[in-house]
Coordinates of C-alpha atoms in Angstrom, one line a residue:
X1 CA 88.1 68.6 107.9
X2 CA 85.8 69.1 110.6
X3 CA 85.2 66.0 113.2
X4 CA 82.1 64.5 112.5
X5 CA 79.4 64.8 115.5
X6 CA 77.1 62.5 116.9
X7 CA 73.5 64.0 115.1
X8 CA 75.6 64.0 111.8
X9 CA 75.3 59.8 111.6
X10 CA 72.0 59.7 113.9
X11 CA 69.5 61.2 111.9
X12 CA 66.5 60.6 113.9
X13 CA 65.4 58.5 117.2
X14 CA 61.8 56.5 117.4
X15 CA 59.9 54.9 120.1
X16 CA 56.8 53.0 119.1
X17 CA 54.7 51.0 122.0
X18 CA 52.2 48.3 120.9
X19 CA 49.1 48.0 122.5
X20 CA 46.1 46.2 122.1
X21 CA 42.4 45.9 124.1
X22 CA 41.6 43.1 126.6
X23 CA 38.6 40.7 125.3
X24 CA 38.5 42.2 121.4
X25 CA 39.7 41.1 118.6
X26 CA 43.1 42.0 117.0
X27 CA 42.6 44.5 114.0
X28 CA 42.7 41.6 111.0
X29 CA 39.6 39.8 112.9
X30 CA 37.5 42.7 113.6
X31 CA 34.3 44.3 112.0
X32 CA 33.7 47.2 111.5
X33 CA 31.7 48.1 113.8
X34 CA 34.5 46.8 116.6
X35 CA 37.4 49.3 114.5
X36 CA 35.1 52.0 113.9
X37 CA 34.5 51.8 118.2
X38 CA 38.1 51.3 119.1
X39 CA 39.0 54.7 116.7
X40 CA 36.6 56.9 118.4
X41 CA 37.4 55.5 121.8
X42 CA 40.9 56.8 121.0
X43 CA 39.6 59.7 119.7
X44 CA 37.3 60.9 122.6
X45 CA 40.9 60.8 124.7
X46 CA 43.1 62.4 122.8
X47 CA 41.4 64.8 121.0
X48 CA 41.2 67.1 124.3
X49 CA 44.8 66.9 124.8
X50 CA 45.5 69.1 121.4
X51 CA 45.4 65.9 119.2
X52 CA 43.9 65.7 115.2
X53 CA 41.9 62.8 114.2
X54 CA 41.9 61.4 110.9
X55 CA 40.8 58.3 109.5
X56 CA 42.7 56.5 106.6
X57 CA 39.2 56.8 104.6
X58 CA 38.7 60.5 105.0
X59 CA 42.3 61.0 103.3
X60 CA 43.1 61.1 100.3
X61 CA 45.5 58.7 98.5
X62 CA 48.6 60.9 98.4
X63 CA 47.4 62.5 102.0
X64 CA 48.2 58.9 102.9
X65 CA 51.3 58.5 101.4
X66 CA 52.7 61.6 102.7
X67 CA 51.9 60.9 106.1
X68 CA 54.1 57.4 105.6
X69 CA 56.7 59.6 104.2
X70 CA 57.1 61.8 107.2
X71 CA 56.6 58.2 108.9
X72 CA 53.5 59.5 110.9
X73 CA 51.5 56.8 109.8
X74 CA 53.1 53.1 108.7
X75 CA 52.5 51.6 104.8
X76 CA 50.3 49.0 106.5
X77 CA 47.9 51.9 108.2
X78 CA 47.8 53.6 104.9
X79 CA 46.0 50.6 103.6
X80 CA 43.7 49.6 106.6
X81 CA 40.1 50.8 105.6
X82 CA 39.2 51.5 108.9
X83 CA 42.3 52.6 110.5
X84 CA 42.8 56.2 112.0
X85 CA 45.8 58.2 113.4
X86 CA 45.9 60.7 115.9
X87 CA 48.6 63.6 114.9
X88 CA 50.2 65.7 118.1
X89 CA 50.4 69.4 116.8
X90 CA 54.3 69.5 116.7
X91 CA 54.2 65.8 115.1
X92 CA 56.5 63.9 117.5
X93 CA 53.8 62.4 118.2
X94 CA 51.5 59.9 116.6
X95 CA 48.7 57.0 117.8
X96 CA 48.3 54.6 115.0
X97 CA 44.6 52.8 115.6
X98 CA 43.6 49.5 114.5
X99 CA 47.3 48.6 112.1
X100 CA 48.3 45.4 113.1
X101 CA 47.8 46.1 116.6
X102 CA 44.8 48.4 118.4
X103 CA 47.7 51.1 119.2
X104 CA 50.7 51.7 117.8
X105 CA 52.0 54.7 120.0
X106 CA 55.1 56.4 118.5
X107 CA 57.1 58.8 119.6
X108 CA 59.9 60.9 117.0
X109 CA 62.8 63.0 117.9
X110 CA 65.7 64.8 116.3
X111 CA 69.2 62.7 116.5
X112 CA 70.0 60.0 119.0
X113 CA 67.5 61.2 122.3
X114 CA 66.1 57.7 123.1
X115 CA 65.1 58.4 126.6
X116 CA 63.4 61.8 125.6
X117 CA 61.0 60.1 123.0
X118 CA 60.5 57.0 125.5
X119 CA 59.5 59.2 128.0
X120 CA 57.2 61.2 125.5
X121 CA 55.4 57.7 124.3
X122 CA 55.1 56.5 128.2
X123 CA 53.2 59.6 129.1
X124 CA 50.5 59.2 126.2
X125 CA 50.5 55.4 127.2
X126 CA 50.0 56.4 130.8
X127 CA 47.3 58.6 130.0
X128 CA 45.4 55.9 128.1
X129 CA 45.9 53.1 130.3
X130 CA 44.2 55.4 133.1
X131 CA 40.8 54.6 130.5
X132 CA 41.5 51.5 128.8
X133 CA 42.0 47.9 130.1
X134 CA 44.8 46.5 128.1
X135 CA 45.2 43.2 126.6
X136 CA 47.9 42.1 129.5
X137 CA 49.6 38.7 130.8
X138 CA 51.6 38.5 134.0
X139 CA 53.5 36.0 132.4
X140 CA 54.0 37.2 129.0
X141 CA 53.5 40.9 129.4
X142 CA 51.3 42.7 126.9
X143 CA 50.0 40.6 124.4
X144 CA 50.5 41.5 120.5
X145 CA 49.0 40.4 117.3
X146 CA 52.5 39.6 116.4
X147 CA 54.4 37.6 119.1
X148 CA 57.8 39.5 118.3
X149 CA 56.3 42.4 119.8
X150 CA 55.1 40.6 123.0
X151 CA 56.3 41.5 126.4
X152 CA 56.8 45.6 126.8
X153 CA 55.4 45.8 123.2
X154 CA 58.6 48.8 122.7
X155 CA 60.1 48.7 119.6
X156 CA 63.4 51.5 119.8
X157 CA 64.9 52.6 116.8
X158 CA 67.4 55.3 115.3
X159 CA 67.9 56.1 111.7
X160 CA 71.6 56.4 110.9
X161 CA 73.3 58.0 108.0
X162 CA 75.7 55.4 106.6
X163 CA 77.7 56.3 103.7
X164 CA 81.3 55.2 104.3
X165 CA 80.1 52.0 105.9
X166 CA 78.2 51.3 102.5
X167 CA 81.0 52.9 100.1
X168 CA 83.3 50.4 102.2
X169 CA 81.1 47.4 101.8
X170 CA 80.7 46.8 105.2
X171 CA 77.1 47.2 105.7
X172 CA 76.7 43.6 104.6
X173 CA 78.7 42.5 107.6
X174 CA 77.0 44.8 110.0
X175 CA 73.7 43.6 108.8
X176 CA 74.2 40.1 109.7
X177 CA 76.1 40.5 112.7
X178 CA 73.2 42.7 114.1
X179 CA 71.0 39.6 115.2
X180 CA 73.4 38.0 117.1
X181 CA 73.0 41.3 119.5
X182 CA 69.1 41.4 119.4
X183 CA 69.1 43.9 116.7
X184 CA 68.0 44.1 112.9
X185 CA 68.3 46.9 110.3
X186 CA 66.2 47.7 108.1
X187 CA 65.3 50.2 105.1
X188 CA 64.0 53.9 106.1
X189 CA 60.5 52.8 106.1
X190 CA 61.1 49.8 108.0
X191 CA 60.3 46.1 107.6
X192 CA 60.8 45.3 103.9
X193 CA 61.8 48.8 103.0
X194 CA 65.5 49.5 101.1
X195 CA 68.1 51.5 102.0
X196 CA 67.5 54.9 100.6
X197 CA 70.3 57.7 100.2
X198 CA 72.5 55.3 102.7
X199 CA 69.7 55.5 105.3
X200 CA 69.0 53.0 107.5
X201 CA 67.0 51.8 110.8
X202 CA 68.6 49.6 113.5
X203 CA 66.1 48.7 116.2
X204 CA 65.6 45.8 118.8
X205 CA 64.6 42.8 117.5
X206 CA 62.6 41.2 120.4
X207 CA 60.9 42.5 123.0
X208 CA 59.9 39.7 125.7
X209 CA 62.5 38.9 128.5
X210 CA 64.0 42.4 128.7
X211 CA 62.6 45.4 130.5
X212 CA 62.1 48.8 128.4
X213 CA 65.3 50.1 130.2
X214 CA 67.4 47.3 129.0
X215 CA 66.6 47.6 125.4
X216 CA 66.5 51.4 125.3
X217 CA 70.1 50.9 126.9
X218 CA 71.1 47.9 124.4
X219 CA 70.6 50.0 121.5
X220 CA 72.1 52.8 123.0
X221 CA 75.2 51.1 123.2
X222 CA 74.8 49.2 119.9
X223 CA 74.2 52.7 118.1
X224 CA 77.6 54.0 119.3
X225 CA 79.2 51.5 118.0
X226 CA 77.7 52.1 115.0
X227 CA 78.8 55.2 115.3
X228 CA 82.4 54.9 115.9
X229 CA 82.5 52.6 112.6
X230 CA 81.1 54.8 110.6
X231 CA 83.6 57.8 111.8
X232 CA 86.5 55.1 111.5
X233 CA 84.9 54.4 107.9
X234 CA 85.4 58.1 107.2
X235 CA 88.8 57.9 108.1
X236 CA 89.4 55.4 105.7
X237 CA 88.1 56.5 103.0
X238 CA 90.1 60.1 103.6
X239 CA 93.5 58.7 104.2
X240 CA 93.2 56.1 100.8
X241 CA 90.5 57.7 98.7
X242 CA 90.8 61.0 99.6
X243 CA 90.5 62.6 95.9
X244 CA 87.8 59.7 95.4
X245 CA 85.7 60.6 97.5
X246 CA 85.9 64.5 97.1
X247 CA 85.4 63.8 93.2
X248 CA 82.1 61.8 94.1
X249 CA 80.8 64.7 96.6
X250 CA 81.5 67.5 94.3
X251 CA 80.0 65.9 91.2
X252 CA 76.8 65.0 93.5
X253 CA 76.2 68.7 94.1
X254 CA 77.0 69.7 90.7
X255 CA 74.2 67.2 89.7
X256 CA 71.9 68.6 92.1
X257 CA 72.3 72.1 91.4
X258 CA 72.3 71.7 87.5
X259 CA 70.5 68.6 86.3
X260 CA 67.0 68.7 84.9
X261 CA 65.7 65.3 85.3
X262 CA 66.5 63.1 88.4
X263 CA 65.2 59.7 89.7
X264 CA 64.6 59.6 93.2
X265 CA 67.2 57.3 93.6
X266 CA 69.6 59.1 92.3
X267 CA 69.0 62.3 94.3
X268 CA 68.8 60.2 97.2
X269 CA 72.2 59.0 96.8
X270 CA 73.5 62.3 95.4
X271 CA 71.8 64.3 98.9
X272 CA 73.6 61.4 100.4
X273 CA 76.9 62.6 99.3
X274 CA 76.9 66.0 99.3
X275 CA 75.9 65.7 103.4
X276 CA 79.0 63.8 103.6
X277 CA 80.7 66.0 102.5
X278 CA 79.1 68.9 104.9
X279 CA 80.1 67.2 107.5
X280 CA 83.4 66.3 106.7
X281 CA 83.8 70.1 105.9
X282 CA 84.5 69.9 102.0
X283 CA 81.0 71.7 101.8
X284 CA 80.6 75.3 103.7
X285 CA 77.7 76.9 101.4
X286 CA 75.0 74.7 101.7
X287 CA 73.5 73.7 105.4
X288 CA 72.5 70.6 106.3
X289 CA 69.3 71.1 107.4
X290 CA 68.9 71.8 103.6
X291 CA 69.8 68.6 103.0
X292 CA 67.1 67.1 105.3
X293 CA 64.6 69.3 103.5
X294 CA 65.2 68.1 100.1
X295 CA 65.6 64.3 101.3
X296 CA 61.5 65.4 102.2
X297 CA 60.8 66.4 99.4
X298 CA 62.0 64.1 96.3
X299 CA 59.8 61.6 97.7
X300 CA 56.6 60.6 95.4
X301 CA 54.2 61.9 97.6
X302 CA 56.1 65.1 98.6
X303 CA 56.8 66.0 95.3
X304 CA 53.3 66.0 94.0
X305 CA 52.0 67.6 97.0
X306 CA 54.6 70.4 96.3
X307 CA 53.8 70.8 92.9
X308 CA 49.8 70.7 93.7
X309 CA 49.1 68.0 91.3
X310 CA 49.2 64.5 90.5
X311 CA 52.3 63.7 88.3
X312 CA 53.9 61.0 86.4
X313 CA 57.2 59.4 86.7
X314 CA 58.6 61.1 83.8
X315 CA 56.7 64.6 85.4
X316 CA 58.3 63.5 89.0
X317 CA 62.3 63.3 87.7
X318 CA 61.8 66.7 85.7
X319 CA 59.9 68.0 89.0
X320 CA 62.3 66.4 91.5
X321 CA 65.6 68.1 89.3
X322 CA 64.0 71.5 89.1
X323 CA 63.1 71.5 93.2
X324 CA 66.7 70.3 93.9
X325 CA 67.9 73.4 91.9
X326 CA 65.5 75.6 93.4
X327 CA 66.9 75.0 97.1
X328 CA 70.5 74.7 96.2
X329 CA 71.3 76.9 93.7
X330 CA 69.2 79.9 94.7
X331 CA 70.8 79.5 98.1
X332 CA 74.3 79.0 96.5
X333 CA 73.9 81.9 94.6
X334 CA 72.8 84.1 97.4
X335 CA 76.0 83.4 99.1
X336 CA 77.8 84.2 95.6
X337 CA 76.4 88.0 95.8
X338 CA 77.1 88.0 99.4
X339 CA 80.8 87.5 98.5
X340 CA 80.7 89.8 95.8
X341 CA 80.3 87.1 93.2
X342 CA 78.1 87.1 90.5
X343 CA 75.6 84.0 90.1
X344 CA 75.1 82.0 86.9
X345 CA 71.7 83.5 85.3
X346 CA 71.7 81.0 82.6
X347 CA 70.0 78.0 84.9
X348 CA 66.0 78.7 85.7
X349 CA 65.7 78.5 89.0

């Protein structure tokens, strides 16, 4: 078995700055005509700095919904009538306009990089700051619609990939410590959101009395502990469970390469499994950046956007199953041939 590394528990890393404008209205007390100014205002910065514009009512319901899949965009945007986002080319970056706040400035990277996407989300703050007069206290720092987010406005957070803390049942424990050291966790898409496919957020909880290098540090040092739990987890399960847990990755795989119809629950928790068992090294023929692809792609929004047309839940299982086989056993079978096996032509693919 191969030691697990850091970026196979941390799956992603986001920085997301609240902002709002001085002497105007929070978004839930404006008119339109004050949103519909505060997007273009936005707009007429960024759009010269490589940026695309869109506003929630020129998209389509599922263009929405994808975008809070990739978590461009928040569920709460996707609903605001006259909300807008502004999209960096490469996606790591993305200005949320008139959610709950004026400006929601977020900043994605790839595994546990909390400095690089702070740094990324300062300079796009900077650069708006230089043309907008902020809603700002010397007391109190800047001011929020929601007073948790008062004071540097920064919300951190990293995605982990929990399995053996959740197989060992002791995500519950984590979970409620987590407050007690200024942190919360939370479901993929955040507040209110479940755990998906062992998934989950931690982030700072508050954000007044602590500067931004304090908290980014906090939950640096909060994540690695995380991290060592979750490797000590592994361990565990190894050394006691050992044929367990090989018994539950290998039938996950065989149900992702061969089932036709599969809930998105169940693939979550199945793609779950089988990247366990990548990184532990049980797995050598599929990758995991795979993996991360499919995880994409079962989602409701994905999955009908793949397919190129609205479908039902019944159509999404049968459409989900036959995707899942498409990238693992085509890929599987490639590597067959290449070792001078023969694939299985009896599954479509």
């Amino acid at each position: 078995m191969r030691p697990d590394s850091e970026d196979d528990i941390v799956i992603s890393t986001r920085i997301r700055l609240a902002r709002n404008f001085a002497h105007q209205a929070f978004p839930r007390k404006q008119n339109e005509e004050s949103a519909k100014a505060t997007s273009e205002k936005i707009a007429s910065i960024l759009q010269p700095k490589h940026f695309a514009y869109f506003t929630m009512e020129q998209l389509t319901p599922l263009q929405r919904l994808v975008l809070v899949e990739k978590h461009m965009i928040s569920p709460l945007l996707a609903k605001r009538k006259f909300g807008s986002v502004l999209l960096q080319q490469d996606e790591t970056i993305s200005v949320m306009v008139n959610e709950e706040d004026h400006l929601r400035i977020q900043s994605l990277q790839p595994g546990l990089r909390l400095k690089e996407a702070y740094d990324a989300a300062a300079a796009i703050d900077e650069l708006l700051e230089q043309q907008i007069d902020y809603a700002y206290d010397e007391q109190f720092g800047y001011l929020t619609a929601c007073p948790t987010n008062t004071g540097t406005g920064l919300r951190a957070s990293v995605m982990l990939h929990l399995p053996a803390l959740t197989l060992t049942n002791e995500m519950k424990q984590l979970i409620q410590t987590m407050p007690r050291l200024g942190m919360v966790v939370r479901g993929i898409y955040g507040e209110g959101s479940e755990n998906l496919g062992n998934m989950y957020q931690v982030s700072n909880q508050m954000t007044l009395g602590k500067s931004e290098a304090d908290i980014l540090a906090d939950l640096q040092a909060v994540t690695e502990k995380i991290i060592a739990r979750e490797k000590e987890a592994r361990e565990q399960l190894l050394y006691r469970a050992a044929t367990a847990l090989e018994d539950r990755i290998f039938r996950s795989l065989g149900t992702l390469r061969y089932a036709r119809t599969v809930s998105s629950e169940e693939a979550a928790t199945c793609l779950s499994n089988v990247r366990l068992g990548i990184n532990l090294g049980y797995i050598e023929d599929v990758a995991v950046d795979t993996i991360n692809t499919c995880m994409m792609l079962i989602q409701r929004g994905f999955l009908q956007q793949y397919a190129g047309s609205t479908l039902h839940p019944e159509q999404r299982d049968t459409a989900r199953a036959k995707l899942l086989r498409e990238h693992l056993i085509e890929r599987h079978t490639e590597n067959n041939e290449t070792n001078g096996e023969k694939g299985d032509d009896s599954y479509d693919v």
